[in-house]
PDB file of C-alpha atoms in Angstrom:
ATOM      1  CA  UNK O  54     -28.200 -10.244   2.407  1.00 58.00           C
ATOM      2  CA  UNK O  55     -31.422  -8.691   0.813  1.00 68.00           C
ATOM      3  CA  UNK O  56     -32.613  -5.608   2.680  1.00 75.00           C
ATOM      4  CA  UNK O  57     -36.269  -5.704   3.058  1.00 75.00           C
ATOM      5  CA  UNK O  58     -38.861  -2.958   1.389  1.00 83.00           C
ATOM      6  CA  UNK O  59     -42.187  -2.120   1.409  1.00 89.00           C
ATOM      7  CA  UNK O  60     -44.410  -2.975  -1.968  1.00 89.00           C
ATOM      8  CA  UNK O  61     -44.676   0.342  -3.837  1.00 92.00           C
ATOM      9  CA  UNK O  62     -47.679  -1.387  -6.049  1.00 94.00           C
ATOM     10  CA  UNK O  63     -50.427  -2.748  -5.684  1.00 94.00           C
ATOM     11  CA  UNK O  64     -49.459  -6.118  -7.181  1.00 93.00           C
ATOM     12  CA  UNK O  65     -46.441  -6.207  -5.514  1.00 92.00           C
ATOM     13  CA  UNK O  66     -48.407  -5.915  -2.030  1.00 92.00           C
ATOM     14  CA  UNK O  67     -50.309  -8.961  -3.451  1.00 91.00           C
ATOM     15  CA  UNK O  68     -47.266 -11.381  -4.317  1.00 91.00           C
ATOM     16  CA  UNK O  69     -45.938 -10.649  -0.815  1.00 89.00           C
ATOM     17  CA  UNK O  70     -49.271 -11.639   0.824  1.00 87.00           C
ATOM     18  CA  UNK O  71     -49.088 -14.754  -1.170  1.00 87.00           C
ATOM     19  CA  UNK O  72     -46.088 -15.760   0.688  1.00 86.00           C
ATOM     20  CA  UNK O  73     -47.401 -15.480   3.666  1.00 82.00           C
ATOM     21  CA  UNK O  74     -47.138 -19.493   5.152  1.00 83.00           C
ATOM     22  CA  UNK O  75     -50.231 -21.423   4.961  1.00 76.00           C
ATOM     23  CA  UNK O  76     -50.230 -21.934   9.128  1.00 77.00           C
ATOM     24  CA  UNK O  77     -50.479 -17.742   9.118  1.00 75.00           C
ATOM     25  CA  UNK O  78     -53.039 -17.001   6.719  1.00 70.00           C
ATOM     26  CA  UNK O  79     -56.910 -16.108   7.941  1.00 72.00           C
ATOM     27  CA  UNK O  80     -58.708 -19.013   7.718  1.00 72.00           C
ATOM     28  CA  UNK O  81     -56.563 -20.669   9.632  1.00 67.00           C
ATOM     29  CA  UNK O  82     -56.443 -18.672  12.913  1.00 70.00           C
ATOM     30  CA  UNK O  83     -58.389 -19.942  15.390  1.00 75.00           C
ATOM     31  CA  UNK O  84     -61.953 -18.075  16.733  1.00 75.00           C
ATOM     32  CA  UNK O  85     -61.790 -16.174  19.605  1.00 76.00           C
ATOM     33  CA  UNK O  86     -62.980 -17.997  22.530  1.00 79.00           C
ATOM     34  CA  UNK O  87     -65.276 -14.634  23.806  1.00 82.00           C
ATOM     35  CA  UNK O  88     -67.270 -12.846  22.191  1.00 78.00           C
ATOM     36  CA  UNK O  89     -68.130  -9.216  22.645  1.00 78.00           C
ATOM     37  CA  UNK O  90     -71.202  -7.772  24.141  1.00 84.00           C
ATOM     38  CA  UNK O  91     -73.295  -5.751  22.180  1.00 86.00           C
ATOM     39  CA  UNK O  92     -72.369  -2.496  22.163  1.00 85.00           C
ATOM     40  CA  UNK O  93     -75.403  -0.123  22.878  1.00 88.00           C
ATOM     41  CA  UNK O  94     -76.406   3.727  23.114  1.00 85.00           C
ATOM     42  CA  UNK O  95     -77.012   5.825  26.925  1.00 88.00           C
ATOM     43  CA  UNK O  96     -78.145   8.345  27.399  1.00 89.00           C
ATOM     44  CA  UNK O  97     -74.576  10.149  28.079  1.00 88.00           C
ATOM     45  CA  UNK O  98     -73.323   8.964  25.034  1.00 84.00           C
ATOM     46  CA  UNK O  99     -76.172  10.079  23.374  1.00 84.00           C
ATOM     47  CA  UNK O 100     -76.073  13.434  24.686  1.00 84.00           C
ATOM     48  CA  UNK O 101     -73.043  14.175  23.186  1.00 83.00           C
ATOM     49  CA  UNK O 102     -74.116  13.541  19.913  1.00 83.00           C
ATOM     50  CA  UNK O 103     -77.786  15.133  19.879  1.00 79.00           C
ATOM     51  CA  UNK O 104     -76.947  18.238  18.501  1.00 76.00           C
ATOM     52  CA  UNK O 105     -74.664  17.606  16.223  1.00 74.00           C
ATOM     53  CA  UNK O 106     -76.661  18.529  13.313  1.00 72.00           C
ATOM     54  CA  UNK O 107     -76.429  21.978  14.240  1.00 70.00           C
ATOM     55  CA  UNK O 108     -72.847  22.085  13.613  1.00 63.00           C
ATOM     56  CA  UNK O 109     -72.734  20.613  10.716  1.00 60.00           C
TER      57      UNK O 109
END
């Protein structure tokens, strides 16, 4: 029985991703059925951040 390791190089990160079974790979996972909202800025959120300059 192999044991199982992680890639310690680059290219061996990339021939284990090419492994990876067609019906698991990106383009083939389906779109998720909701989308989001926008996110937006209030005024509390904003708030927290207006003086941040200062401390930087």
């Amino acid at each position: 029985m192999n044991a199982v390791t992680e890639p310690e190089t680059l290219s061996e990160l990339i021939a284990d991703c090419a492994l990876i079974p067609a019906n698991l790979q990106a383009e083939n996972v389906p779109l998720p059925r909701v989308t989001a909202k926008p996110w937006q800025v209030d005024e509390a959120c904003h708030a927290q951040v207006a003086e941040l300059d200062a401390y930087v």
